[in-house]
Amino acid sequence: MKNSVLLWLLLLSAKAVAQTIPFSLHFDPTKYQSQTLNIGEQTVTVRAYENLVYVGNPVDTAYQKMNIYIPEAYFNGKSINGYTAQNAPIFFPNKVGGYMPAKPATTQDKPMGMRSPSPTPVQPTALLVALSKGYIVASAGARGRVLKDNKGIFSGKAPAGIVDLKAAIRFLKFNDANMPGDANKIISNGTSAGGAMSTLLGATGNNPDYEPYLQAIGAAKAKDDIFAVSAYCPITNLDHADMAYEWQFYGINTYKGWSFGGGNVPSKNLSDAQINVSAQLKVLFPAYLNALKLKDKQGNLLSLDDTGNGNFKTLVASYIMASAQKELDKNTDLSAFTFLTIRNNTVESIDFDAYLKHLGRQKTPPAFDALDGSSPENSLFGTATTDMQHFTTFGKDNTLVEAQTANQAIIRMMNPMNYVGQKNTATAKHWRIRHGSKDKDTSLSISVMLATLLDNKGYDVNLAFPWERPHSGDYDIDELFQWIDTLCKK
Ligand code: DHB
């Protein structure tokens, strides 16, 4: 054989091998860079394992990669905050926002990105605080709704994002013996769409629905259930979020508008057609809520009548009262909030409708499955070749554009309500959900329904609506880690 032919054959076979050898799923503890971090008053040295592709057959290595940070102390037999190399919990924050593609978090990130309008600039990120408290941090990137491959095919539509985060959890469990930290103590954290991802990770552990997707990307052969969920303002239960929004905001006919990045748009009026849509959606909510058969702490069935009133509404209002009470207990003057009745430093009652006027509407109806297909969620539910689809019957029936409806199995996979405590599912035992009392990105009822379902199925839930907080996350990091420490040190 001529030399040139031989070379050509060699090159060809090398290329074939390169294409078939999958990325290694084995964590190599020797491949790190040392970083010294100033966190508040502390100086912490960590081993940084960055940009680890966490699946065998990645679709997009710019996103399907993870950063792992491990305190140096754990390689020297030391302990931090009572944790050791054997039992340190793993904090798993994601940076998903707007159901967009997300890079993994790094030690260099600025505190809270786009969703927090007024972050305290000196505050370290949750990732850094976690390291200072002896947690191991693993943060995975994930594909998102606008991502395309090099052929122009969408590669991050639902359920890609949650599948990626589950694959990253599998990587951590697969490598548990070879890595400091306890992969049975993974605590997920996220805000908004990232909060929704966090709730999905917690609700759906090991459920077989996701298996074909995980296999396709070559996820490690391991489980993907997690220990605890922290979720800030989860934008979830998308297929019922439109009716929930109108149950809450019907009759409020002006809206503030919104844009990613927090820019404030002047108030506008709903059109007659939009008010009509609001009325149609509002009346759909009681049937959905009643079918959930949720119960309050006393075991009473929670329900709503045809007008949208009932003890479920009272329960939602009671969370806002509790929030106000907590603020009052800090000696904050709440006299400007005239919808509260306060006597002897006690919040006695709330005029819930007046509170909702104070909160104000942000989105036009339908808030999520937009009839013109323009919402982030329409885009989330697109396909490889279609940018957007509907995902509710109402959206499909009333569409203003040529659009299909997403596959029911995929809609199902994006809603944690379908998985809590189900067969073949290891739902996280511990949950902390926060939704600001001034957050109008989704209905307050979304978090109340999820928390009540979890509670009814025997999971440990801590839900609160921090006073006057707008749509944002990671604003109470000390409390968050106190909560996790209490769980992990039991
Ligand atoms: C986010 C906010 C929204 O209002 C929404 O519909 C989807 C995502 C976000 O901030 O991630």
XYZ file of C-alpha atoms and ligand atoms in Angstrom:
501
model
C 0.000 0.000 0.000
C 1.201 3.456 -0.783
C 2.201 5.535 2.220
C -0.318 8.254 1.467
C -3.186 5.747 1.354
C -2.016 4.242 4.631
C -1.911 7.656 6.249
C -5.342 8.428 4.939
C -6.718 5.153 6.340
C -5.054 5.823 9.654
C -6.544 9.298 9.864
C -9.961 7.985 8.971
C -9.910 5.322 11.668
C -8.555 7.786 14.252
C -11.488 10.057 13.461
C -13.948 7.174 13.806
C -12.448 6.260 17.194
C -12.590 9.882 18.354
C -16.256 9.988 17.439
C -17.153 6.796 19.243
C -15.093 7.172 22.422
C -17.539 8.796 24.807
C -16.485 11.380 27.371
C -15.222 9.751 30.540
C -17.679 9.754 33.404
C -14.946 9.099 35.943
C -14.057 11.951 38.239
C -10.291 12.410 38.414
C -9.377 13.961 41.791
C -5.872 14.872 40.596
C -7.010 17.278 37.852
C -7.735 20.544 39.647
C -6.656 24.093 40.068
C -6.224 25.545 43.505
C -8.211 28.701 44.250
C -7.993 30.910 47.310
C -11.243 32.721 47.952
C -12.096 35.607 50.236
C -15.561 34.953 51.568
C -16.730 37.575 54.036
C -14.131 37.495 56.797
C -12.868 34.057 55.806
C -10.192 32.889 53.399
C -10.999 29.489 51.968
C -8.793 27.396 49.703
C -10.620 25.041 47.369
C -9.741 22.586 44.657
C -11.587 23.685 41.522
C -12.605 21.025 39.010
C -14.082 23.109 36.225
C -15.792 22.364 32.922
C -16.247 18.627 33.508
C -18.514 17.253 30.795
C -20.942 15.131 32.815
C -22.455 12.889 30.103
C -20.910 10.330 27.795
C -22.572 11.544 24.596
C -22.983 15.284 24.992
C -25.121 17.326 22.627
C -23.504 20.616 23.632
C -20.319 20.677 25.711
C -20.669 24.418 26.303
C -23.612 23.672 28.602
C -23.539 19.987 29.615
C -20.624 20.580 31.915
C -20.190 21.009 35.624
C -17.958 22.869 38.059
C -17.085 21.114 41.300
C -15.412 22.930 44.185
C -14.041 21.047 47.178
C -12.513 22.702 50.252
C -8.804 21.865 50.466
C -9.289 20.949 54.145
C -11.023 17.718 53.108
C -7.823 16.489 51.443
C -5.896 17.021 54.685
C -8.177 15.122 57.042
C -9.618 18.322 58.505
C -13.215 19.262 59.218
C -15.180 22.469 58.555
C -18.368 23.458 60.382
C -18.545 19.911 61.750
C -18.364 18.328 58.278
C -15.665 15.982 57.022
C -14.604 14.512 53.665
C -16.981 11.639 54.435
C -20.155 13.506 55.339
C -19.969 16.979 53.778
C -23.241 17.748 51.951
C -23.170 18.767 48.286
C -24.796 22.091 47.413
C -26.093 22.009 43.824
C -27.037 25.509 42.583
C -28.192 26.077 39.021
C -28.200 29.353 37.099
C -31.183 28.608 34.877
C -33.304 31.704 34.174
C -36.117 32.164 31.694
C -35.750 28.511 30.678
C -32.677 29.655 28.755
C -29.434 27.689 28.412
C -27.365 28.106 31.571
C -23.661 27.861 32.298
C -22.528 26.289 35.562
C -21.969 28.676 38.460
C -18.379 29.623 39.276
C -16.544 31.051 42.272
C -16.124 34.270 40.264
C -19.849 34.964 39.712
C -21.289 38.259 40.917
C -24.037 38.005 43.560
C -27.444 37.246 42.005
C -27.704 38.145 38.379
C -30.550 39.558 36.401
C -33.455 38.705 38.635
C -32.450 40.690 41.677
C -33.007 44.416 41.181
C -31.128 45.596 44.259
C -28.652 43.023 45.521
C -26.467 44.015 48.433
C -23.193 44.280 46.540
C -20.920 43.074 49.312
C -22.826 39.856 49.891
C -21.041 36.716 48.692
C -22.968 34.336 46.450
C -24.717 31.267 47.841
C -21.991 29.173 46.182
C -19.239 30.953 48.131
C -21.158 30.878 51.401
C -21.687 27.142 50.918
C -17.924 26.610 50.546
C -17.196 28.722 53.629
C -19.575 26.509 55.608
C -17.867 23.307 54.526
C -20.206 22.245 51.752
C -18.941 20.808 48.541
C -20.388 22.720 45.610
C -21.320 21.157 42.298
C -22.996 23.390 39.735
C -24.118 22.024 36.392
C -24.913 23.910 33.238
C -27.974 22.852 31.263
C -29.386 23.213 27.796
C -32.218 25.688 27.309
C -34.952 26.695 24.935
C -33.024 28.806 22.388
C -30.057 26.496 21.943
C -29.336 25.156 18.441
C -26.842 22.599 17.204
C -24.538 23.275 14.262
C -27.248 22.167 11.832
C -29.700 24.727 13.189
C -31.764 22.123 15.042
C -33.114 23.164 18.453
C -31.271 21.107 21.048
C -32.525 22.505 24.350
C -36.324 22.317 24.235
C -38.192 20.554 27.076
C -37.268 18.285 28.744
C -33.573 18.893 27.895
C -32.822 21.214 30.836
C -34.124 18.921 33.562
C -32.642 15.862 31.863
C -29.221 17.561 31.942
C -29.453 18.438 35.621
C -30.515 14.866 36.420
C -27.536 13.565 34.419
C -25.242 15.807 36.495
C -26.740 14.339 39.699
C -26.052 10.853 38.302
C -22.429 11.854 37.668
C -22.069 12.909 41.319
C -23.637 9.680 42.602
C -21.592 7.558 40.179
C -18.401 9.145 41.525
C -19.403 9.289 45.188
C -16.754 6.832 46.397
C -14.034 8.693 44.518
C -14.898 12.220 45.640
C -15.080 13.923 49.037
C -18.656 14.616 50.151
C -21.826 12.592 50.517
C -23.896 12.232 47.340
C -26.820 11.085 49.497
C -26.933 14.670 50.784
C -27.377 16.730 47.613
C -29.276 19.995 48.075
C -30.476 21.656 44.899
C -30.956 25.436 44.657
C -32.441 27.643 41.938
C -34.529 30.729 41.242
C -37.554 31.202 38.974
C -37.150 28.832 36.002
C -34.131 27.571 37.958
C -36.399 27.188 40.992
C -38.753 25.161 38.804
C -35.800 22.957 37.821
C -34.940 22.567 41.491
C -38.501 21.424 42.297
C -38.416 18.984 39.363
C -35.136 17.476 40.521
C -36.650 17.020 43.967
C -39.998 15.657 42.832
C -38.913 13.226 40.136
C -35.914 11.336 41.592
C -35.226 8.099 39.651
C -38.562 8.237 37.818
C -38.341 6.106 34.641
C -40.051 8.718 32.402
C -36.714 10.503 31.949
C -34.694 7.323 31.349
C -34.704 7.284 27.524
C -33.499 10.890 27.449
C -30.785 10.167 30.005
C -29.624 7.136 28.067
C -29.496 9.080 24.818
C -26.964 11.533 26.252
C -24.966 8.787 27.953
C -25.736 9.697 31.555
C -23.796 7.767 34.199
C -25.464 4.597 35.425
C -26.540 5.826 38.832
C -29.615 7.146 40.628
C -30.688 10.787 40.410
C -32.745 11.376 43.553
C -31.690 14.233 45.827
C -31.896 14.932 49.549
C -33.355 18.437 49.674
C -34.777 21.209 47.516
C -34.348 24.938 47.843
C -36.514 26.785 45.335
C -37.057 30.531 45.017
C -40.205 31.639 43.169
C -40.470 28.478 41.076
C -42.183 29.197 37.742
C -43.704 25.763 37.578
C -46.942 23.798 37.088
C -46.958 25.609 33.754
C -49.938 23.737 32.346
C -52.166 25.170 35.111
C -50.377 28.452 35.736
C -52.609 30.498 33.394
C -55.809 29.666 35.252
C -54.042 30.152 38.599
C -52.854 33.580 37.463
C -56.347 34.703 36.481
C -57.886 33.226 39.649
C -55.562 35.642 41.412
C -55.620 38.667 39.109
C -59.028 38.654 37.378
C -60.469 42.163 37.745
C -57.046 43.808 37.845
C -57.078 45.255 34.368
C -53.853 47.188 34.318
C -50.461 45.566 34.193
C -46.949 46.731 34.747
C -45.318 44.784 31.950
C -41.942 43.181 32.311
C -38.804 42.289 30.525
C -35.958 39.916 31.250
C -33.288 41.991 32.859
C -35.771 43.731 35.092
C -36.481 46.833 33.013
C -39.755 48.384 34.152
C -42.336 49.197 31.527
C -45.130 51.748 32.165
C -48.617 50.534 33.165
C -50.944 49.523 30.372
C -54.590 48.484 30.219
C -55.801 45.032 29.259
C -57.849 44.994 26.090
C -61.480 43.824 26.141
C -60.351 40.593 24.481
C -57.751 40.034 27.214
C -60.309 40.730 29.970
C -62.522 38.149 28.307
C -59.682 35.618 28.280
C -59.036 36.353 31.960
C -62.687 35.620 32.783
C -62.584 32.320 30.897
C -59.367 31.174 32.566
C -60.367 32.222 36.078
C -63.344 29.871 36.148
C -61.182 26.881 35.162
C -59.075 27.051 38.305
C -61.489 25.800 41.008
C -62.051 22.479 39.189
C -58.304 21.902 38.959
C -57.670 22.846 42.581
C -60.593 20.755 43.858
C -59.426 17.703 41.905
C -56.078 17.816 43.722
C -57.951 16.996 46.960
C -55.390 18.793 49.067
C -55.839 19.036 52.813
C -54.910 21.679 55.344
C -52.888 20.942 58.521
C -56.103 20.006 60.332
C -57.021 17.479 57.656
C -59.821 19.559 56.109
C -60.280 19.253 52.370
C -59.162 22.444 50.610
C -61.521 23.718 47.960
C -62.810 26.669 45.984
C -66.365 27.382 44.896
C -67.376 28.469 41.410
C -66.601 32.080 42.233
C -63.041 31.178 43.281
C -63.651 31.613 47.009
C -63.144 29.025 49.717
C -60.711 27.744 52.320
C -57.888 27.350 49.792
C -58.005 31.109 49.216
C -58.020 31.622 52.995
C -54.923 29.409 53.206
C -53.073 31.483 50.588
C -54.060 34.670 52.437
C -52.842 33.175 55.728
C -49.339 32.798 54.266
C -49.306 36.526 53.456
C -50.531 37.328 56.969
C -47.767 35.154 58.425
C -45.259 37.013 56.270
C -46.522 40.373 57.534
C -46.420 39.099 61.120
C -42.803 38.028 60.747
C -41.954 41.510 59.470
C -43.907 43.120 62.304
C -41.940 41.006 64.782
C -38.805 42.728 63.456
C -40.416 46.038 64.514
C -40.983 47.167 60.924
C -43.689 49.814 60.588
C -46.403 48.261 58.423
C -48.998 51.032 58.876
C -48.723 52.006 55.199
C -50.118 48.602 54.211
C -53.731 49.494 54.780
C -54.951 46.077 53.629
C -53.653 44.672 56.936
C -55.568 44.956 60.187
C -52.994 45.131 62.964
C -53.828 45.258 66.658
C -51.414 44.840 69.575
C -48.584 43.949 67.237
C -50.664 41.183 65.758
C -51.785 40.905 62.138
C -55.440 40.120 62.727
C -56.724 40.030 59.179
C -55.985 40.876 55.585
C -58.169 42.356 52.852
C -56.854 39.924 50.291
C -58.290 41.693 47.249
C -56.711 44.974 48.366
C -53.388 43.166 48.877
C -53.645 41.811 45.307
C -54.206 45.349 44.003
C -51.067 46.394 45.886
C -49.196 43.428 44.392
C -50.415 44.257 40.901
C -50.594 42.263 37.705
C -47.489 41.831 35.575
C -48.548 39.559 32.736
C -51.369 39.630 30.227
C -53.730 36.650 30.011
C -52.870 33.887 29.323
C -49.720 34.604 31.316
C -47.817 31.509 30.185
C -49.350 29.777 27.168
C -49.575 33.010 25.148
C -52.126 32.874 22.328
C -49.620 34.358 19.901
C -46.953 31.879 21.035
C -44.662 34.646 22.268
C -43.944 33.553 25.855
C -40.744 31.927 27.128
C -42.866 28.893 27.971
C -44.201 28.547 24.393
C -40.572 28.462 23.369
C -39.688 25.946 26.106
C -42.260 23.557 24.662
C -41.016 23.812 21.079
C -39.434 20.867 19.284
C -36.209 20.169 17.396
C -37.681 21.915 14.378
C -40.420 24.190 15.809
C -39.541 27.168 17.957
C -42.792 27.313 19.892
C -45.915 25.339 20.717
C -48.930 25.530 22.968
C -49.136 23.379 26.072
C -52.711 23.883 27.301
C -56.077 23.054 25.767
C -57.102 26.689 26.190
C -54.031 27.884 24.320
C -54.598 25.452 21.479
C -58.332 26.207 21.203
C -57.843 29.957 21.212
C -54.606 30.283 19.322
C -54.015 33.359 17.191
C -51.235 31.722 15.192
C -50.500 28.483 13.383
C -49.195 26.338 16.253
C -49.190 22.742 17.464
C -49.574 21.501 21.034
C -46.600 19.935 22.799
C -46.471 16.206 23.398
C -48.460 15.355 26.558
C -45.675 13.173 27.950
C -43.264 16.110 27.762
C -45.719 18.551 29.357
C -46.114 15.980 32.121
C -42.344 15.703 32.622
C -42.064 19.457 33.233
C -44.542 19.502 36.141
C -43.385 18.356 39.602
C -47.030 18.003 40.746
C -47.248 14.801 38.666
C -44.408 13.068 40.495
C -44.478 13.873 44.213
C -44.556 10.565 46.097
C -45.497 8.512 43.032
C -44.566 4.884 42.433
C -40.988 4.323 41.177
C -40.088 7.812 42.349
C -37.809 8.933 45.162
C -39.054 12.424 45.980
C -36.680 14.567 48.080
C -37.540 14.425 51.776
C -36.917 18.101 52.560
C -38.184 21.232 50.829
C -37.712 24.963 51.331
C -39.777 27.144 49.014
C -39.738 30.947 49.003
C -41.896 33.254 46.904
C -41.782 36.991 47.652
C -45.072 38.609 48.704
C -44.435 41.187 45.931
C -43.670 38.576 43.263
C -46.213 38.599 40.433
C -44.397 36.430 37.897
C -46.723 33.571 38.785
C -49.681 33.013 41.104
C -49.013 32.607 44.833
C -51.125 29.475 44.591
C -48.463 27.643 42.552
C -46.119 27.341 45.535
C -48.998 26.792 47.976
C -50.343 23.852 45.936
C -46.912 22.248 45.602
C -46.070 22.699 49.293
C -49.473 21.375 50.398
C -49.189 18.338 48.137
C -45.720 17.615 49.544
C -46.983 18.039 53.091
C -49.989 15.789 52.444
C -47.688 13.079 51.076
C -45.545 13.216 54.204
C -42.589 15.322 53.041
C -40.976 18.005 55.158
C -41.870 21.434 53.689
C -41.018 24.946 54.709
C -42.897 27.557 52.633
C -42.881 31.309 53.183
C -43.617 34.490 51.243
C -40.930 36.967 52.366
C -42.433 40.388 52.917
C -42.424 42.756 49.915
C -39.816 40.672 48.086
C -40.105 40.933 44.302
C -39.189 38.117 41.891
C -35.675 37.144 43.028
C -33.682 34.537 44.902
C -30.767 33.858 47.268
C -31.703 36.867 49.437
C -31.699 34.975 52.750
C -28.595 32.844 52.396
C -27.806 32.612 56.113
C -31.298 31.284 56.865
C -31.023 28.902 53.914
C -27.818 27.329 55.220
C -29.136 27.205 58.779
C -32.025 25.167 57.399
C -29.709 22.820 55.491
C -27.285 22.462 58.428
C -30.141 21.468 60.719
C -31.203 18.749 58.279
C -27.704 17.451 57.657
C -26.599 17.406 61.285
C -29.646 15.486 62.588
C -38.672 33.459 34.559
C -39.616 34.422 34.830
C -40.870 34.319 34.268
O -41.835 35.231 34.544
C -41.182 33.239 33.449
O -42.410 33.174 32.919
C -40.228 32.261 33.197
C -38.978 32.364 33.749
C -37.308 33.566 35.162
O -36.995 34.632 35.745
O -36.544 32.594 35.110
